[in-house]
Amino acid sequence: MWRHVAANAFTFLMVGLFLLGGLIMWGKGQYDAPGPLTQAVCVQVAGGSNMRRVSENLAEQGAVSSASIFRIGADYEKKSSKLKAGSFLVEPEASMKEIVDVITRGGASTCGTEIVYRIGVNRVSIQVRELDPATNRFAELAQFTQGSDEVPAEYTQMLEQSDVRFRIAMAEGVTSWQVVNAISGMDIMEGTVAETPAEGSLAPDSYEVRKGDDRAALIARMQDAQELLVAAAWEARADDLPIDSPEELLILASLVEKETGVADERRQVSSVFVNRLNQGMRLQTDPTVIYGITRGEGILGRGLRRSELRAETPYNTYVIPALPPTPIANPGRASLMAAAQPDETPYIFFVADGTGGHAFAVTLDEHNRNVAVWRQIEADRAAAAENGDNN
């Protein structure tokens, strides 16, 4: 009898283990399988939250088929304690395993609301925007100019949210003084910058920051990034360039940056400067003269005077037969590479053509004709503006 009971118990145990094993295998399959999402969603994980609340939120949004299996899988992978606060983009058909990895990996948020501080040549604009997971595009909530416009309520409200991301986007061609002046006015940053960094030493780029980050530390990041860009451009430079050091390459790149905003023109503009240097000609570029007047502290806001074009200053390339002594702005990667690898052209002249680009020329006669066309375009625009004011 006891043998019969023992045999039945053993049978039940084996069946139970078999069923448990099958259940585990089924659960693992559910955990690893593509999820039910048909379009991306943004999952917000509040500070101090736990895996239970997150799993229930995911189930409500239709991102996981079972909150329980999600939690069991996270526990099994020993990731439940690694939950990170933030807003995370969950892609369509993401498995539970993939979602657990996203919300425990750490790093910057990948969706939700973002505040972008754009440091431009003429102003600093602040944009509050939110990512639409379905389209993967940002929708603008508010935009204003730092220091002049009224601060919108959307901006003030978002500053108090724990999952908002902050980004500082530095444009190509801004000066070091403009960068320091801009970040000094940003209320999310702390600390001070002891002195203005050397001109040209900051890399134009987009920098992720956190509320309370140190301003000097951000400047150091920009400097480190620019050092790498300059070193790479110098290493890739063409043979026989009329420049002798990475610093001179940086100076030339800053001239290219300030002379054109058209990407396809950078190497042509660079070729004009290189041709002039090779021929011992003066560079005769207005941005250097302007920098000699402003020292990069704001914009000139008017045309150059004849006396300024004749003045003997280190930055007046209408007078000095060489590069100016320092960069005149912070050039980006494209302008650095244009300075390092200019096009091979016969051009030694260029002038604006009215489209945002330039007309290039080999001879002075051809250049003078291009200048005459540009002067007429300027006159026509002035007349149209005057007629518009009178109407």
PDB file of C-alpha atoms in Angstrom, residues 44-232:
ATOM      1  CA  GLN A  44       7.613  57.981 -17.878  1.00  0.00           C
ATOM      2  CA  VAL A  45       9.374  56.601 -14.809  1.00  0.00           C
ATOM      3  CA  ALA A  46       9.052  58.975 -11.879  1.00  0.00           C
ATOM      4  CA  GLY A  47      11.795  59.289  -9.299  1.00  0.00           C
ATOM      5  CA  GLY A  48      11.234  56.831  -6.452  1.00  0.00           C
ATOM      6  CA  SER A  49       8.937  54.623  -8.553  1.00  0.00           C
ATOM      7  CA  ASN A  50       9.140  50.823  -8.517  1.00  0.00           C
ATOM      8  CA  MET A  51       8.821  48.001 -11.017  1.00  0.00           C
ATOM      9  CA  ARG A  52       5.230  47.206  -9.995  1.00  0.00           C
ATOM     10  CA  ARG A  53       3.952  50.689 -10.816  1.00  0.00           C
ATOM     11  CA  VAL A  54       5.950  50.792 -14.033  1.00  0.00           C
ATOM     12  CA  SER A  55       4.715  47.365 -15.145  1.00  0.00           C
ATOM     13  CA  GLU A  56       1.102  48.355 -14.518  1.00  0.00           C
ATOM     14  CA  ASN A  57       1.607  51.580 -16.468  1.00  0.00           C
ATOM     15  CA  LEU A  58       3.089  49.597 -19.347  1.00  0.00           C
ATOM     16  CA  ALA A  59       0.155  47.192 -19.310  1.00  0.00           C
ATOM     17  CA  GLU A  60      -2.315  50.122 -19.359  1.00  0.00           C
ATOM     18  CA  GLN A  61      -0.557  51.579 -22.401  1.00  0.00           C
ATOM     19  CA  GLY A  62      -0.649  48.226 -24.147  1.00  0.00           C
ATOM     20  CA  ALA A  63       3.130  47.860 -24.190  1.00  0.00           C
ATOM     21  CA  VAL A  64       3.195  44.504 -22.359  1.00  0.00           C
ATOM     22  CA  SER A  65       0.730  41.624 -22.338  1.00  0.00           C
ATOM     23  CA  SER A  66       1.264  40.770 -18.667  1.00  0.00           C
ATOM     24  CA  ALA A  67       2.497  43.035 -15.873  1.00  0.00           C
ATOM     25  CA  SER A  68       3.242  39.962 -13.728  1.00  0.00           C
ATOM     26  CA  ILE A  69       5.458  38.280 -16.316  1.00  0.00           C
ATOM     27  CA  PHE A  70       7.214  41.610 -16.860  1.00  0.00           C
ATOM     28  CA  ARG A  71       8.041  41.885 -13.143  1.00  0.00           C
ATOM     29  CA  ILE A  72       9.075  38.228 -12.828  1.00  0.00           C
ATOM     30  CA  GLY A  73      11.393  38.591 -15.811  1.00  0.00           C
ATOM     31  CA  ALA A  74      12.946  41.759 -14.405  1.00  0.00           C
ATOM     32  CA  ASP A  75      13.459  40.010 -11.040  1.00  0.00           C
ATOM     33  CA  TYR A  76      15.000  36.964 -12.716  1.00  0.00           C
ATOM     34  CA  GLU A  77      17.471  39.203 -14.579  1.00  0.00           C
ATOM     35  CA  LYS A  78      18.219  41.030 -11.292  1.00  0.00           C
ATOM     36  CA  LYS A  79      17.246  44.365 -12.858  1.00  0.00           C
ATOM     37  CA  SER A  80      14.281  45.378 -10.703  1.00  0.00           C
ATOM     38  CA  SER A  81      16.552  47.368  -8.403  1.00  0.00           C
ATOM     39  CA  LYS A  82      18.193  49.157 -11.347  1.00  0.00           C
ATOM     40  CA  LEU A  83      15.110  51.118 -12.435  1.00  0.00           C
ATOM     41  CA  LYS A  84      16.046  54.610 -13.683  1.00  0.00           C
ATOM     42  CA  ALA A  85      13.927  57.757 -13.581  1.00  0.00           C
ATOM     43  CA  GLY A  86      13.207  59.472 -16.882  1.00  0.00           C
ATOM     44  CA  SER A  87      11.121  59.317 -20.037  1.00  0.00           C
ATOM     45  CA  PHE A  88      11.887  56.424 -22.361  1.00  0.00           C
ATOM     46  CA  LEU A  89      10.772  55.685 -25.896  1.00  0.00           C
ATOM     47  CA  VAL A  90       9.383  52.172 -26.336  1.00  0.00           C
ATOM     48  CA  GLU A  91       9.406  51.094 -29.959  1.00  0.00           C
ATOM     49  CA  PRO A  92       6.598  49.091 -31.662  1.00  0.00           C
ATOM     50  CA  GLU A  93       6.730  45.346 -30.930  1.00  0.00           C
ATOM     51  CA  ALA A  94       9.397  45.824 -28.248  1.00  0.00           C
ATOM     52  CA  SER A  95       9.654  42.699 -26.103  1.00  0.00           C
ATOM     53  CA  MET A  96       9.397  42.819 -22.320  1.00  0.00           C
ATOM     54  CA  LYS A  97      13.090  41.995 -22.153  1.00  0.00           C
ATOM     55  CA  GLU A  98      13.916  44.962 -24.396  1.00  0.00           C
ATOM     56  CA  ILE A  99      11.709  47.307 -22.370  1.00  0.00           C
ATOM     57  CA  VAL A 100      13.353  46.215 -19.113  1.00  0.00           C
ATOM     58  CA  ASP A 101      16.719  46.970 -20.668  1.00  0.00           C
ATOM     59  CA  VAL A 102      15.572  50.437 -21.781  1.00  0.00           C
ATOM     60  CA  ILE A 103      14.247  51.521 -18.370  1.00  0.00           C
ATOM     61  CA  THR A 104      17.191  50.139 -16.375  1.00  0.00           C
ATOM     62  CA  ARG A 105      20.107  51.056 -18.644  1.00  0.00           C
ATOM     63  CA  GLY A 106      20.350  54.667 -17.480  1.00  0.00           C
ATOM     64  CA  GLY A 107      21.580  57.670 -19.403  1.00  0.00           C
ATOM     65  CA  ALA A 108      19.566  60.486 -20.943  1.00  0.00           C
ATOM     66  CA  SER A 109      15.838  60.260 -21.477  1.00  0.00           C
ATOM     67  CA  THR A 110      14.868  59.355 -25.016  1.00  0.00           C
ATOM     68  CA  CYS A 111      11.446  60.990 -25.261  1.00  0.00           C
ATOM     69  CA  GLY A 112       9.118  63.346 -23.449  1.00  0.00           C
ATOM     70  CA  THR A 113       9.682  67.087 -23.065  1.00  0.00           C
ATOM     71  CA  GLU A 114      12.942  68.792 -23.984  1.00  0.00           C
ATOM     72  CA  ILE A 115      14.117  72.369 -23.487  1.00  0.00           C
ATOM     73  CA  VAL A 116      16.658  73.463 -26.087  1.00  0.00           C
ATOM     74  CA  TYR A 117      18.831  76.556 -25.657  1.00  0.00           C
ATOM     75  CA  ARG A 118      20.085  77.597 -29.112  1.00  0.00           C
ATOM     76  CA  ILE A 119      23.130  79.874 -29.082  1.00  0.00           C
ATOM     77  CA  GLY A 120      23.105  81.711 -32.400  1.00  0.00           C
ATOM     78  CA  VAL A 121      25.152  84.544 -33.853  1.00  0.00           C
ATOM     79  CA  ASN A 122      22.373  87.099 -33.356  1.00  0.00           C
ATOM     80  CA  ARG A 123      20.440  85.791 -30.368  1.00  0.00           C
ATOM     81  CA  VAL A 124      19.834  82.973 -27.907  1.00  0.00           C
ATOM     82  CA  SER A 125      16.475  81.308 -28.444  1.00  0.00           C
ATOM     83  CA  ILE A 126      14.850  78.866 -26.053  1.00  0.00           C
ATOM     84  CA  GLN A 127      12.469  76.221 -27.329  1.00  0.00           C
ATOM     85  CA  VAL A 128      10.204  73.959 -25.294  1.00  0.00           C
ATOM     86  CA  ARG A 129       9.222  70.922 -27.327  1.00  0.00           C
ATOM     87  CA  GLU A 130       7.754  67.470 -26.849  1.00  0.00           C
ATOM     88  CA  LEU A 131       8.407  64.298 -28.801  1.00  0.00           C
ATOM     89  CA  ASP A 132       5.394  62.634 -30.386  1.00  0.00           C
ATOM     90  CA  PRO A 133       6.270  58.917 -30.148  1.00  0.00           C
ATOM     91  CA  ALA A 134       3.910  57.991 -32.979  1.00  0.00           C
ATOM     92  CA  THR A 135       5.689  60.208 -35.530  1.00  0.00           C
ATOM     93  CA  ASN A 136       9.082  60.523 -33.799  1.00  0.00           C
ATOM     94  CA  ARG A 137       8.846  64.276 -34.360  1.00  0.00           C
ATOM     95  CA  PHE A 138       8.974  67.134 -31.895  1.00  0.00           C
ATOM     96  CA  ALA A 139       5.985  69.431 -31.407  1.00  0.00           C
ATOM     97  CA  GLU A 140       6.858  72.931 -30.268  1.00  0.00           C
ATOM     98  CA  LEU A 141       5.135  74.039 -27.050  1.00  0.00           C
ATOM     99  CA  ALA A 142       6.792  77.448 -26.647  1.00  0.00           C
ATOM    100  CA  GLN A 143       9.688  79.517 -27.977  1.00  0.00           C
ATOM    101  CA  PHE A 144      11.210  82.817 -26.854  1.00  0.00           C
ATOM    102  CA  THR A 145      14.413  84.857 -26.984  1.00  0.00           C
ATOM    103  CA  GLN A 146      16.562  84.811 -23.891  1.00  0.00           C
ATOM    104  CA  GLY A 147      16.900  88.182 -22.208  1.00  0.00           C
ATOM    105  CA  SER A 148      14.340  90.060 -24.316  1.00  0.00           C
ATOM    106  CA  ASP A 149      11.045  88.161 -24.607  1.00  0.00           C
ATOM    107  CA  GLU A 150       8.623  87.491 -21.783  1.00  0.00           C
ATOM    108  CA  VAL A 151       9.201  84.037 -20.334  1.00  0.00           C
ATOM    109  CA  PRO A 152       6.185  81.838 -21.232  1.00  0.00           C
ATOM    110  CA  ALA A 153       4.375  79.824 -18.591  1.00  0.00           C
ATOM    111  CA  GLU A 154       5.143  76.563 -20.405  1.00  0.00           C
ATOM    112  CA  TYR A 155       8.849  77.086 -19.805  1.00  0.00           C
ATOM    113  CA  THR A 156       8.461  77.876 -16.095  1.00  0.00           C
ATOM    114  CA  GLN A 157       6.209  74.865 -15.602  1.00  0.00           C
ATOM    115  CA  MET A 158       8.551  72.477 -17.389  1.00  0.00           C
ATOM    116  CA  LEU A 159      11.503  73.564 -15.272  1.00  0.00           C
ATOM    117  CA  GLU A 160       9.775  71.929 -12.300  1.00  0.00           C
ATOM    118  CA  GLN A 161       9.284  68.574 -14.019  1.00  0.00           C
ATOM    119  CA  SER A 162      11.767  65.874 -13.027  1.00  0.00           C
ATOM    120  CA  ASP A 163      11.901  64.134 -16.417  1.00  0.00           C
ATOM    121  CA  VAL A 164      12.539  67.156 -18.649  1.00  0.00           C
ATOM    122  CA  ARG A 165      15.701  66.994 -20.732  1.00  0.00           C
ATOM    123  CA  PHE A 166      17.940  70.022 -21.332  1.00  0.00           C
ATOM    124  CA  ARG A 167      20.104  70.612 -24.386  1.00  0.00           C
ATOM    125  CA  ILE A 168      22.399  73.481 -25.349  1.00  0.00           C
ATOM    126  CA  ALA A 169      22.887  73.784 -29.111  1.00  0.00           C
ATOM    127  CA  MET A 170      25.820  75.975 -30.136  1.00  0.00           C
ATOM    128  CA  ALA A 171      25.736  77.159 -33.755  1.00  0.00           C
ATOM    129  CA  GLU A 172      28.774  77.330 -36.023  1.00  0.00           C
ATOM    130  CA  GLY A 173      30.351  80.766 -36.233  1.00  0.00           C
ATOM    131  CA  VAL A 174      29.481  82.115 -32.788  1.00  0.00           C
ATOM    132  CA  THR A 175      32.304  83.648 -30.781  1.00  0.00           C
ATOM    133  CA  SER A 176      33.618  82.441 -27.442  1.00  0.00           C
ATOM    134  CA  TRP A 177      32.353  85.604 -25.755  1.00  0.00           C
ATOM    135  CA  GLN A 178      28.865  84.959 -27.127  1.00  0.00           C
ATOM    136  CA  VAL A 179      28.901  81.409 -25.746  1.00  0.00           C
ATOM    137  CA  VAL A 180      29.994  82.488 -22.265  1.00  0.00           C
ATOM    138  CA  ASN A 181      27.503  85.358 -22.255  1.00  0.00           C
ATOM    139  CA  ALA A 182      24.706  82.989 -23.329  1.00  0.00           C
ATOM    140  CA  ILE A 183      25.286  80.231 -20.774  1.00  0.00           C
ATOM    141  CA  SER A 184      25.793  82.822 -18.037  1.00  0.00           C
ATOM    142  CA  GLY A 185      22.176  83.846 -18.599  1.00  0.00           C
ATOM    143  CA  MET A 186      20.762  80.305 -18.501  1.00  0.00           C
ATOM    144  CA  ASP A 187      18.918  79.716 -15.231  1.00  0.00           C
ATOM    145  CA  ILE A 188      19.456  75.949 -15.315  1.00  0.00           C
ATOM    146  CA  MET A 189      23.254  76.288 -15.027  1.00  0.00           C
ATOM    147  CA  GLU A 190      25.363  77.052 -11.972  1.00  0.00           C
ATOM    148  CA  GLY A 191      28.860  78.392 -11.339  1.00  0.00           C
ATOM    149  CA  THR A 192      30.827  80.971 -13.277  1.00  0.00           C
ATOM    150  CA  VAL A 193      33.340  80.994 -16.129  1.00  0.00           C
ATOM    151  CA  ALA A 194      36.476  82.753 -14.896  1.00  0.00           C
ATOM    152  CA  GLU A 195      37.576  84.028 -18.306  1.00  0.00           C
ATOM    153  CA  THR A 196      36.502  83.891 -21.916  1.00  0.00           C
ATOM    154  CA  PRO A 197      38.061  80.863 -23.650  1.00  0.00           C
ATOM    155  CA  ALA A 198      40.421  81.384 -26.561  1.00  0.00           C
ATOM    156  CA  GLU A 199      38.585  82.210 -29.768  1.00  0.00           C
ATOM    157  CA  GLY A 200      37.944  79.135 -31.879  1.00  0.00           C
ATOM    158  CA  SER A 201      38.516  76.707 -29.003  1.00  0.00           C
ATOM    159  CA  LEU A 202      34.850  75.675 -28.557  1.00  0.00           C
ATOM    160  CA  ALA A 203      33.181  73.021 -30.703  1.00  0.00           C
ATOM    161  CA  PRO A 204      29.797  73.973 -32.174  1.00  0.00           C
ATOM    162  CA  ASP A 205      27.526  71.054 -31.309  1.00  0.00           C
ATOM    163  CA  SER A 206      24.514  69.983 -29.268  1.00  0.00           C
ATOM    164  CA  TYR A 207      25.299  69.272 -25.610  1.00  0.00           C
ATOM    165  CA  GLU A 208      23.031  67.363 -23.236  1.00  0.00           C
ATOM    166  CA  VAL A 209      23.088  68.989 -19.792  1.00  0.00           C
ATOM    167  CA  ARG A 210      21.331  68.520 -16.471  1.00  0.00           C
ATOM    168  CA  LYS A 211      19.772  71.128 -14.270  1.00  0.00           C
ATOM    169  CA  GLY A 212      22.434  72.458 -11.938  1.00  0.00           C
ATOM    170  CA  ASP A 213      25.411  71.533 -14.159  1.00  0.00           C
ATOM    171  CA  ASP A 214      28.509  73.702 -13.819  1.00  0.00           C
ATOM    172  CA  ARG A 215      29.104  76.290 -16.540  1.00  0.00           C
ATOM    173  CA  ALA A 216      32.886  75.908 -16.466  1.00  0.00           C
ATOM    174  CA  ALA A 217      32.524  72.135 -16.861  1.00  0.00           C
ATOM    175  CA  LEU A 218      30.396  72.659 -19.980  1.00  0.00           C
ATOM    176  CA  ILE A 219      33.036  74.989 -21.452  1.00  0.00           C
ATOM    177  CA  ALA A 220      35.652  72.311 -20.778  1.00  0.00           C
ATOM    178  CA  ARG A 221      33.540  69.756 -22.678  1.00  0.00           C
ATOM    179  CA  MET A 222      33.325  72.145 -25.623  1.00  0.00           C
ATOM    180  CA  GLN A 223      37.093  72.694 -25.572  1.00  0.00           C
ATOM    181  CA  ASP A 224      37.866  68.976 -25.421  1.00  0.00           C
ATOM    182  CA  ALA A 225      35.552  68.339 -28.370  1.00  0.00           C
ATOM    183  CA  GLN A 226      37.160  71.090 -30.463  1.00  0.00           C
ATOM    184  CA  GLU A 227      40.665  69.802 -29.745  1.00  0.00           C
ATOM    185  CA  LEU A 228      39.665  66.455 -31.220  1.00  0.00           C
ATOM    186  CA  LEU A 229      38.103  68.074 -34.302  1.00  0.00           C
ATOM    187  CA  VAL A 230      41.137  70.271 -34.971  1.00  0.00           C
ATOM    188  CA  ALA A 231      43.527  67.337 -34.513  1.00  0.00           C
ATOM    189  CA  ALA A 232      41.514  65.210 -36.946  1.00  0.00           C
TER     190      ALA A 232
END
